[in-house]
Every structure is written in C-alpha cells, then in structure tokens.
Coordinates of C-alpha atoms in Angstrom, one line a residue:
X1293 CA 42.2 -55.4 -37.6
X1294 CA 40.0 -57.9 -35.7
X1295 CA 42.3 -60.7 -36.8
X1296 CA 45.3 -58.7 -35.4
X1297 CA 43.5 -58.0 -32.1
X1298 CA 42.6 -61.7 -31.6
X1299 CA 46.2 -62.8 -32.2
X1300 CA 47.3 -60.3 -29.5
X1301 CA 44.7 -60.5 -26.7
X1302 CA 46.8 -58.3 -24.4
X1303 CA 45.8 -55.3 -26.7
X1304 CA 42.2 -55.9 -25.4
X1305 CA 43.5 -55.2 -21.9
X1306 CA 45.5 -52.2 -23.0
X1307 CA 42.7 -49.6 -22.7
X1308 CA 42.0 -50.8 -19.2
X1309 CA 45.5 -50.1 -17.9
X1310 CA 45.7 -46.8 -19.9
X1311 CA 42.4 -45.6 -18.2
X1312 CA 43.6 -46.6 -14.7
X1313 CA 46.9 -44.8 -15.3
X1314 CA 45.2 -41.7 -16.6
X1315 CA 42.8 -41.6 -13.6
X1316 CA 45.7 -42.0 -11.1
X1317 CA 47.9 -39.3 -12.8
X1318 CA 44.9 -37.0 -13.2
X1319 CA 43.8 -37.3 -9.5
X1320 CA 47.5 -36.8 -8.4
X1321 CA 47.9 -33.7 -10.5
X1322 CA 44.6 -32.3 -9.3
X1323 CA 45.7 -32.8 -5.7
X1324 CA 48.8 -30.8 -6.5
X1325 CA 46.7 -28.1 -8.2
X1326 CA 44.6 -27.7 -5.0
X1327 CA 47.7 -27.3 -2.9
X1328 CA 48.9 -24.6 -5.2
X1329 CA 45.5 -22.8 -5.2
X1330 CA 45.7 -22.9 -1.3
X1331 CA 48.8 -20.7 -1.4
X1332 CA 46.6 -17.7 -2.4
X1333 CA 45.1 -15.3 0.2
X1334 CA 41.6 -16.0 1.1
X1335 CA 39.4 -12.9 1.5
X1336 CA 35.9 -12.8 2.8
X1337 CA 33.1 -10.4 2.1
X1338 CA 30.7 -8.9 4.6
X1339 CA 27.1 -7.7 4.3
X1340 CA 25.6 -5.0 6.4
X1341 CA 21.9 -5.4 7.4
X1342 CA 20.9 -2.3 9.3
X1343 CA 23.0 -2.1 12.3
X1344 CA 24.4 -5.6 12.0
X1345 CA 27.3 -6.7 9.9
X1346 CA 27.5 -10.4 8.7
X1347 CA 30.9 -11.4 7.9
X1348 CA 32.0 -14.5 5.7
X1349 CA 29.0 -14.4 3.4
X1350 CA 31.4 -14.9 0.5
X1351 CA 35.0 -16.1 0.3
X1352 CA 37.5 -16.0 -2.7
X1353 CA 41.2 -16.6 -3.3
X1354 CA 43.3 -13.6 -4.3
X1355 CA 46.6 -14.4 -6.1
X1356 CA 49.6 -12.3 -6.9
X1357 CA 50.9 -12.1 -10.6
X1358 CA 53.6 -14.6 -9.7
X1359 CA 51.1 -17.1 -8.3
X1360 CA 48.9 -16.7 -11.4
X1361 CA 51.9 -17.6 -13.6
X1362 CA 52.4 -20.6 -11.3
X1363 CA 48.8 -21.7 -11.9
X1364 CA 49.0 -21.2 -15.6
X1365 CA 52.2 -23.2 -15.8
X1366 CA 50.8 -26.0 -13.8
X1367 CA 47.5 -26.3 -15.7
X1368 CA 49.5 -26.4 -19.0
X1369 CA 51.7 -29.1 -17.6
X1370 CA 48.6 -31.1 -16.6
X1371 CA 47.3 -30.9 -20.1
X1372 CA 50.7 -31.7 -21.5
X1373 CA 51.0 -34.9 -19.4
X1374 CA 47.5 -36.1 -20.3
X1375 CA 48.2 -35.6 -24.0
X1376 CA 51.5 -37.4 -23.5
X1377 CA 49.7 -40.4 -22.1
X1378 CA 47.4 -40.4 -25.1
X1379 CA 50.4 -40.3 -27.4
X1380 CA 52.1 -43.2 -25.6
X1381 CA 48.9 -45.3 -25.9
X1382 CA 48.5 -44.7 -29.6
X1383 CA 52.2 -45.5 -30.2
X1384 CA 52.0 -48.7 -28.2
X1385 CA 49.1 -50.0 -30.2
X1386 CA 50.8 -49.0 -33.5
X1387 CA 54.0 -50.7 -32.5
X1388 CA 52.2 -53.9 -31.5
X1389 CA 50.4 -53.9 -34.8
X1390 CA 53.6 -53.6 -36.6
X1391 CA 55.1 -56.5 -34.7
X1392 CA 52.3 -58.7 -35.7
X1393 CA 52.4 -57.6 -39.4
X1394 CA 56.1 -58.3 -39.8
X1395 CA 56.0 -61.5 -37.6
X1396 CA 57.3 -64.7 -39.0
X1397 CA 55.1 -67.6 -40.2
X1398 CA 54.4 -70.7 -38.2
X1399 CA 55.7 -73.9 -40.0
X1400 CA 53.0 -76.0 -38.4
X1401 CA 49.8 -73.9 -38.8
X1402 CA 50.8 -71.7 -41.7
X1403 CA 49.6 -68.6 -39.9
X1404 CA 51.4 -65.7 -38.4
X1405 CA 53.1 -66.1 -35.2
X1406 CA 51.8 -63.9 -32.4
X1407 CA 54.6 -61.6 -31.1
X1408 CA 55.6 -62.0 -27.4
X1409 CA 54.7 -59.3 -25.1
X1410 CA 53.8 -56.7 -27.8
X1411 CA 52.3 -54.1 -25.4
X1412 CA 55.3 -54.2 -23.1
X1413 CA 57.7 -53.9 -26.0
X1414 CA 55.7 -51.0 -27.4
X1415 CA 55.9 -49.2 -24.0
X1416 CA 59.7 -49.9 -23.8
X1417 CA 60.4 -48.5 -27.2
X1418 CA 58.2 -45.5 -26.6
X1419 CA 59.9 -44.6 -23.4
X1420 CA 63.6 -45.3 -24.3
X1421 CA 63.6 -44.6 -28.0
X1422 CA 60.8 -42.2 -29.0
X1423 CA 59.8 -40.3 -25.9
X1424 CA 61.0 -37.0 -27.4
X1425 CA 58.7 -37.5 -30.5
X1426 CA 55.8 -38.3 -28.1
X1427 CA 56.4 -35.4 -25.9
X1428 CA 56.8 -32.9 -28.9
X1429 CA 53.4 -34.1 -30.4
X1430 CA 51.8 -33.8 -27.0
X1431 CA 53.2 -30.3 -26.5
X1432 CA 51.7 -29.2 -29.8
X1433 CA 48.2 -30.4 -28.8
X1434 CA 48.5 -29.0 -25.3
X1435 CA 49.5 -25.7 -26.6
X1436 CA 46.6 -25.4 -29.0
X1437 CA 44.1 -26.6 -26.4
X1438 CA 45.5 -24.0 -23.9
X1439 CA 45.1 -21.2 -26.6
X1440 CA 41.5 -22.3 -27.2
X1441 CA 40.8 -22.3 -23.5
X1442 CA 42.2 -18.7 -23.2
X1443 CA 40.0 -17.6 -26.1
X1444 CA 37.0 -19.1 -24.4
X1445 CA 37.7 -17.3 -21.2
X1446 CA 38.2 -14.0 -23.0
X1447 CA 34.9 -14.6 -24.9
X1448 CA 33.0 -15.1 -21.7
X1449 CA 34.6 -12.0 -20.2
X1450 CA 33.5 -10.0 -23.2
X1451 CA 30.0 -11.3 -23.0
X1452 CA 29.8 -10.3 -19.4
X1453 CA 30.8 -6.8 -20.4
X1454 CA 28.1 -6.9 -23.1
X1455 CA 30.8 -6.4 -25.8
X1456 CA 29.0 -8.6 -28.4
X1457 CA 31.3 -7.7 -31.4
X1458 CA 34.5 -8.7 -29.5
X1459 CA 32.7 -11.9 -28.2
X1460 CA 31.7 -12.8 -31.6
X1461 CA 35.3 -12.4 -33.0
X1462 CA 36.7 -14.4 -30.1
X1463 CA 34.1 -17.2 -30.7
X1464 CA 35.1 -17.2 -34.4
X1465 CA 38.9 -17.5 -33.4
X1466 CA 37.9 -20.2 -31.0
X1467 CA 36.1 -22.2 -33.8
X1468 CA 39.2 -21.8 -36.0
X1469 CA 41.5 -23.0 -33.2
X1470 CA 39.3 -26.0 -32.7
X1471 CA 39.5 -27.0 -36.4
X1472 CA 43.4 -26.5 -36.2
X1473 CA 43.5 -28.7 -33.1
X1474 CA 41.5 -31.4 -34.7
X1475 CA 43.7 -31.4 -37.8
X1476 CA 46.9 -31.5 -35.7
X1477 CA 45.4 -34.3 -33.5
X1478 CA 44.6 -36.4 -36.8
X1479 CA 48.1 -35.8 -38.2
X1480 CA 49.8 -36.7 -35.0
X1481 CA 47.7 -39.8 -34.6
X1482 CA 49.1 -41.0 -38.0
X1483 CA 52.6 -39.6 -37.2
X1484 CA 52.9 -41.9 -34.3
X1485 CA 52.2 -44.8 -36.7
X1486 CA 55.0 -43.5 -39.0
X1487 CA 57.3 -43.3 -36.0
X1488 CA 56.4 -46.9 -35.1
X1489 CA 57.2 -48.2 -38.6
X1490 CA 60.3 -46.3 -39.6
X1491 CA 61.6 -44.8 -36.3
X1492 CA 61.6 -41.2 -37.7
X1493 CA 61.4 -38.0 -35.5
X1494 CA 58.0 -36.4 -35.1
X1495 CA 58.2 -33.6 -37.6
X1496 CA 59.5 -35.8 -40.3
X1497 CA 56.9 -38.5 -39.5
X1498 CA 54.1 -36.0 -39.5
X1499 CA 55.1 -34.6 -42.9
X1500 CA 55.4 -38.1 -44.4
X1501 CA 52.1 -39.1 -42.9
X1502 CA 50.5 -36.1 -44.3
X1503 CA 52.0 -36.8 -47.7
X1504 CA 50.8 -40.4 -47.5
X1505 CA 47.2 -39.3 -46.7
X1506 CA 47.1 -36.8 -49.5
X1507 CA 48.6 -39.5 -52.0
X1508 CA 46.3 -42.2 -50.8
X1509 CA 43.2 -39.9 -50.0
X1510 CA 40.8 -42.4 -51.5
X1511 CA 41.8 -45.3 -49.4
X1512 CA 42.1 -43.1 -46.2
X1513 CA 38.6 -41.7 -46.7
X1514 CA 37.1 -45.1 -47.3
X1515 CA 38.9 -46.5 -44.2
X1516 CA 38.0 -43.6 -42.1
X1517 CA 34.3 -43.9 -43.2
X1518 CA 34.3 -47.6 -42.6
X1519 CA 35.8 -47.5 -39.1
X1520 CA 33.5 -44.6 -38.2
X1521 CA 30.4 -46.6 -39.1
X1522 CA 31.8 -49.6 -37.2
X1523 CA 32.5 -47.4 -34.2
X1524 CA 29.1 -45.8 -34.4
X1525 CA 27.1 -49.0 -34.7
X1526 CA 29.2 -50.8 -32.2
X1527 CA 29.0 -48.2 -29.6
X1528 CA 25.3 -47.5 -30.1
X1529 CA 24.6 -51.3 -30.1
X1530 CA 26.6 -51.9 -26.9
X1531 CA 24.9 -48.8 -25.3
X1532 CA 21.4 -49.9 -26.2
X1533 CA 22.0 -53.5 -25.1
X1534 CA 23.5 -52.4 -21.8
X1535 CA 20.6 -49.9 -21.1
X1536 CA 17.9 -52.4 -22.1
X1537 CA 19.3 -55.2 -20.0
X1538 CA 19.6 -52.9 -17.0
X1539 CA 16.1 -51.7 -17.4
X1540 CA 14.8 -55.2 -17.7
X1541 CA 16.6 -56.3 -14.5
X1542 CA 15.5 -53.4 -12.4
X1543 CA 11.9 -53.6 -13.5
X1544 CA 11.3 -57.4 -13.2
X1545 CA 13.4 -58.6 -10.3
X1546 CA 11.6 -58.2 -6.9
X1547 CA 14.9 -57.3 -5.3
X1548 CA 14.7 -53.9 -7.1
X1549 CA 10.8 -53.5 -7.5
X1550 CA 9.7 -54.2 -3.9
X1551 CA 9.3 -51.1 -1.6
X1552 CA 10.5 -53.2 1.3
X1553 CA 13.8 -54.1 -0.3
X1554 CA 16.9 -52.1 0.7
X1555 CA 17.8 -52.3 -3.0
X1556 CA 14.5 -50.7 -4.2
X1557 CA 14.9 -48.6 -7.4
X1558 CA 12.4 -45.9 -7.7
X1559 CA 13.7 -44.5 -11.0
X1560 CA 14.6 -47.4 -13.3
X1561 CA 14.8 -45.1 -16.3
X1562 CA 17.5 -43.1 -14.7
X1563 CA 19.5 -46.2 -13.7
X1564 CA 19.1 -47.7 -17.2
X1565 CA 20.3 -44.2 -18.6
X1566 CA 23.4 -44.4 -16.4
X1567 CA 24.2 -47.9 -17.3
X1568 CA 23.9 -47.0 -21.0
X1569 CA 26.2 -44.2 -20.6
X1570 CA 28.8 -46.3 -18.8
X1571 CA 28.5 -48.9 -21.6
X1572 CA 29.0 -46.2 -24.3
X1573 CA 32.1 -44.8 -22.4
X1574 CA 33.7 -48.2 -22.2
X1575 CA 32.9 -49.3 -25.7
X1576 CA 34.3 -46.2 -27.3
X1577 CA 37.6 -46.9 -25.8
X1578 CA 37.8 -50.3 -27.4
X1579 CA 36.5 -49.1 -30.6
X1580 CA 39.3 -46.5 -30.7
X1581 CA 41.8 -49.4 -30.4
X1582 CA 40.2 -51.0 -33.5
X1583 CA 40.4 -47.7 -35.4
X1584 CA 44.1 -47.4 -34.6
X1585 CA 44.8 -51.0 -35.6
X1586 CA 43.1 -50.5 -38.9
X1587 CA 45.0 -47.2 -39.7
X1588 CA 48.2 -48.7 -38.7
X1589 CA 47.6 -51.8 -41.1
X1590 CA 46.9 -49.4 -43.9
X1591 CA 50.2 -47.5 -43.4
X1592 CA 52.3 -50.6 -42.9
X1593 CA 50.7 -52.3 -46.0
X1594 CA 51.5 -49.2 -48.1
X1595 CA 55.0 -49.1 -46.7
X1596 CA 55.7 -52.9 -47.4
X1597 CA 54.0 -52.6 -50.9
X1598 CA 56.4 -49.7 -51.7
X1599 CA 59.5 -51.7 -50.9
X1600 CA 58.3 -54.9 -52.5
X1601 CA 57.9 -57.0 -49.4
X1602 CA 54.1 -57.1 -49.1
X1603 CA 54.1 -60.7 -50.5
X1604 CA 55.8 -62.1 -47.5
X1605 CA 53.9 -60.2 -44.7
X1606 CA 50.2 -60.1 -45.8
X1607 CA 47.9 -62.4 -43.9
X1608 CA 45.3 -64.4 -45.7
X1609 CA 42.6 -62.0 -44.7
X1610 CA 44.4 -58.9 -45.9
X1611 CA 45.5 -60.7 -49.0
X1612 CA 41.9 -61.4 -50.0
X1613 CA 40.9 -57.9 -49.0
X1614 CA 43.4 -56.0 -51.3
X1615 CA 43.2 -58.8 -54.0
X1616 CA 47.0 -59.5 -53.6
X1617 CA 47.9 -62.9 -55.0
X1618 CA 50.0 -65.2 -52.8
X1619 CA 53.7 -65.6 -53.8
X1620 CA 54.8 -68.9 -55.2
X1621 CA 56.8 -69.7 -52.0
X1622 CA 53.5 -69.4 -49.9
X1623 CA 51.6 -71.7 -52.3
X1624 CA 54.4 -74.1 -52.2
X1625 CA 54.4 -74.1 -48.5
X1626 CA 50.6 -74.8 -48.3
X1627 CA 50.8 -77.6 -50.9
X1628 CA 53.6 -79.3 -48.8
X1629 CA 51.5 -79.1 -45.7
X1630 CA 48.4 -80.4 -47.4
X1631 CA 50.1 -83.3 -49.0
X1632 CA 52.2 -84.2 -45.9
X1633 CA 51.2 -87.6 -44.2
X1634 CA 49.0 -87.5 -41.1
X1635 CA 51.0 -86.5 -38.0
X1636 CA 53.9 -85.1 -40.1
X1637 CA 54.5 -81.4 -40.6
X1638 CA 56.7 -79.4 -42.9
X1639 CA 60.3 -79.2 -41.6
X1640 CA 61.9 -76.0 -40.7
X1641 CA 63.8 -75.9 -44.0
X1642 CA 60.5 -76.1 -45.9
X1643 CA 59.0 -73.3 -47.9
X1644 CA 57.7 -71.5 -44.8
X1645 CA 61.3 -71.6 -43.4
X1646 CA 62.3 -70.0 -46.6
X1647 CA 59.5 -67.5 -46.3
X1648 CA 60.6 -66.6 -42.8
X1649 CA 64.2 -66.1 -44.1
X1650 CA 63.0 -63.9 -47.0
X1651 CA 60.9 -61.9 -44.4
X1652 CA 63.9 -61.3 -42.1

C-alpha cells in the first residue's frame, strides 16, 4: 500500500481536498438550515416579579407540522450529502489503486508505470458512471444514522419523563442500530472497491464483497488487524510527537515564556494538548487512505488470482509478500535488462513489451 501511495503522490493530497470540500459543503448546508429555522415564529416568555413584568426572559421558535417536516427533510438531506462525499472519496481512492495495479510495466526500469491523473479519473468515473451506486450506499447509511438519532431523542425524552423502562429499551435499540450501521458502513466500504474493480451496481457489489469477506475471512481479519495496529501506532506517534514538540517550543522559547511578550503562553499544557489533537485529527485521515489502499489491493489481487492474471500484475513487493513466483516472461525481461550493454535498454518488443501485451 505504501508503494502504491508513493507511485501516486496525488493520493496524499486527496484527503486535503476532500476535507476542504466537506467543510465548504457543510457550512453552506448549515447556513441554509439556519435560514429554514428562521421561518418559525419566535415566542418570548415573561416573568412577573411583584407588580413588574419582565418580558423577553426566554425566547424559542415554534414550528408548524409542515415546517417540522421541512426541517427533518433538510437534516436528512444534509446527512445524505455528507455520506455521499465519503463514498465518492472511498471510490476515488479504490479506483486509483486499481489503475496502479493494472498499469503496464516500464521497459526501462522494469517497474510499474504510475497512471496519469488517477484521482481526477476516479472522480470522473464516480460522477459519470457510478454516481447512482454511491448515492444508494450513502442513502442507506444516512437512513440508519437518522433512525439512530431519532431513537436517541426518544430516549432522552423518556428519561426526562422518568420512564426508565422505555428509556432502557430505546437505549438497547440504539445500540443495535449502531451495530447495524457499523456493519453496513464496513460492507459499503468494500462494496465501493468491488464497484471500482468490476463496475457492478451497489447491491450486487455489496453481496459479492460480503461473500468475499466470508470466503477469505482469515486474510481479511489479518489485514484489518495489521492496518488497525499501523493506524493506531501511526496516529499515536504523530500525536505524541506534535504535542511534545509544541510543548518544547512554548516552554523554551523566550517569545512564549516572557511575560512582556505579546505571544506569551500562560498554559503551555493546554496549547500542547490542542496541537496533539490537531495532529491526531490530520494523521487519522491519511491513515484511512492507507487502510483503503490495503483493502483494495487485497480485493484486486484476489480478483486477478481468480482469473489467472495475477502473474502479470503483481509488483515485486506484493509478489514477495504473497510468495507468488514471477512468471517466465518477467524473469526473461529482467535477464535481458541485466545483460544489456551499458547505455542500452530493452527494446519495446522485448519481454516487457510482451508482458504489457499479455496484461492488456
């Protein structure tokens, strides 16, 4: 997965653009929600103290049933849009990884050629060929999340009425819905990989992704555990390094320790904690890209191994990882390049050219 990321550096910038897009879309939708809330009637409460009445102590919005339906519809649409952006991001990463895996070999270096504009090509294919699958998967997650929020509100209302039995039942239902939501999110994440590989609709892709995870449960569990450990240690390491470096700077530099400085920091622990939290938030986004790359490579390797084309697509790193011997055509190409005179490379009709023809 790291080899794939280093061959396509634009994937490292992908989380930044996705985060900026989500922030812009979210703020725009929140602005529209505030305008919709302002359509309600504002009512103020008054308090009588002796002979004096003080008005405007409290204010609240009162909505009609129609306006309440508008609010519910708008909030659900907001959640749907945010889940759709997540789906587009996951599909784009998976599509770029598929492009790299199936890319041709370079006659000169003997390595895989980095695909051109993989992120842009992934976005184009997602918007023009698979947008319906992305929207359907996002709809399912938004619906489950909306049901869980409704159960949470009902549970709070039951607790305010001291109805503990109903509150307990609603909390149990909320936990069940959270488990279902997590399962659907995991299957959807892998379904988008199947859509990127075989261009299948969402429901069929989700079913085949689930069947693959059941059939290859051992490999999926090992990969999930390994990527989780890498994510955990990576995020904690970056978080700790950022917090310690910030604390070292704000406690040793006179600019931040002097009482006379306009940049004086009176609470260095708080500043270091904020810096550590920011580092953790940023690192977890990039670690998620690494996780998606690893899962996509597992799926695409299993697909190519099933149809017998894995020999012509595996990189040297993946080949050594899965103990897959190189085909004779690859060994022939390497021998030709190693025995070629200085300054001379294998021609396009060499074994690597044959390998690219076999790949296509």
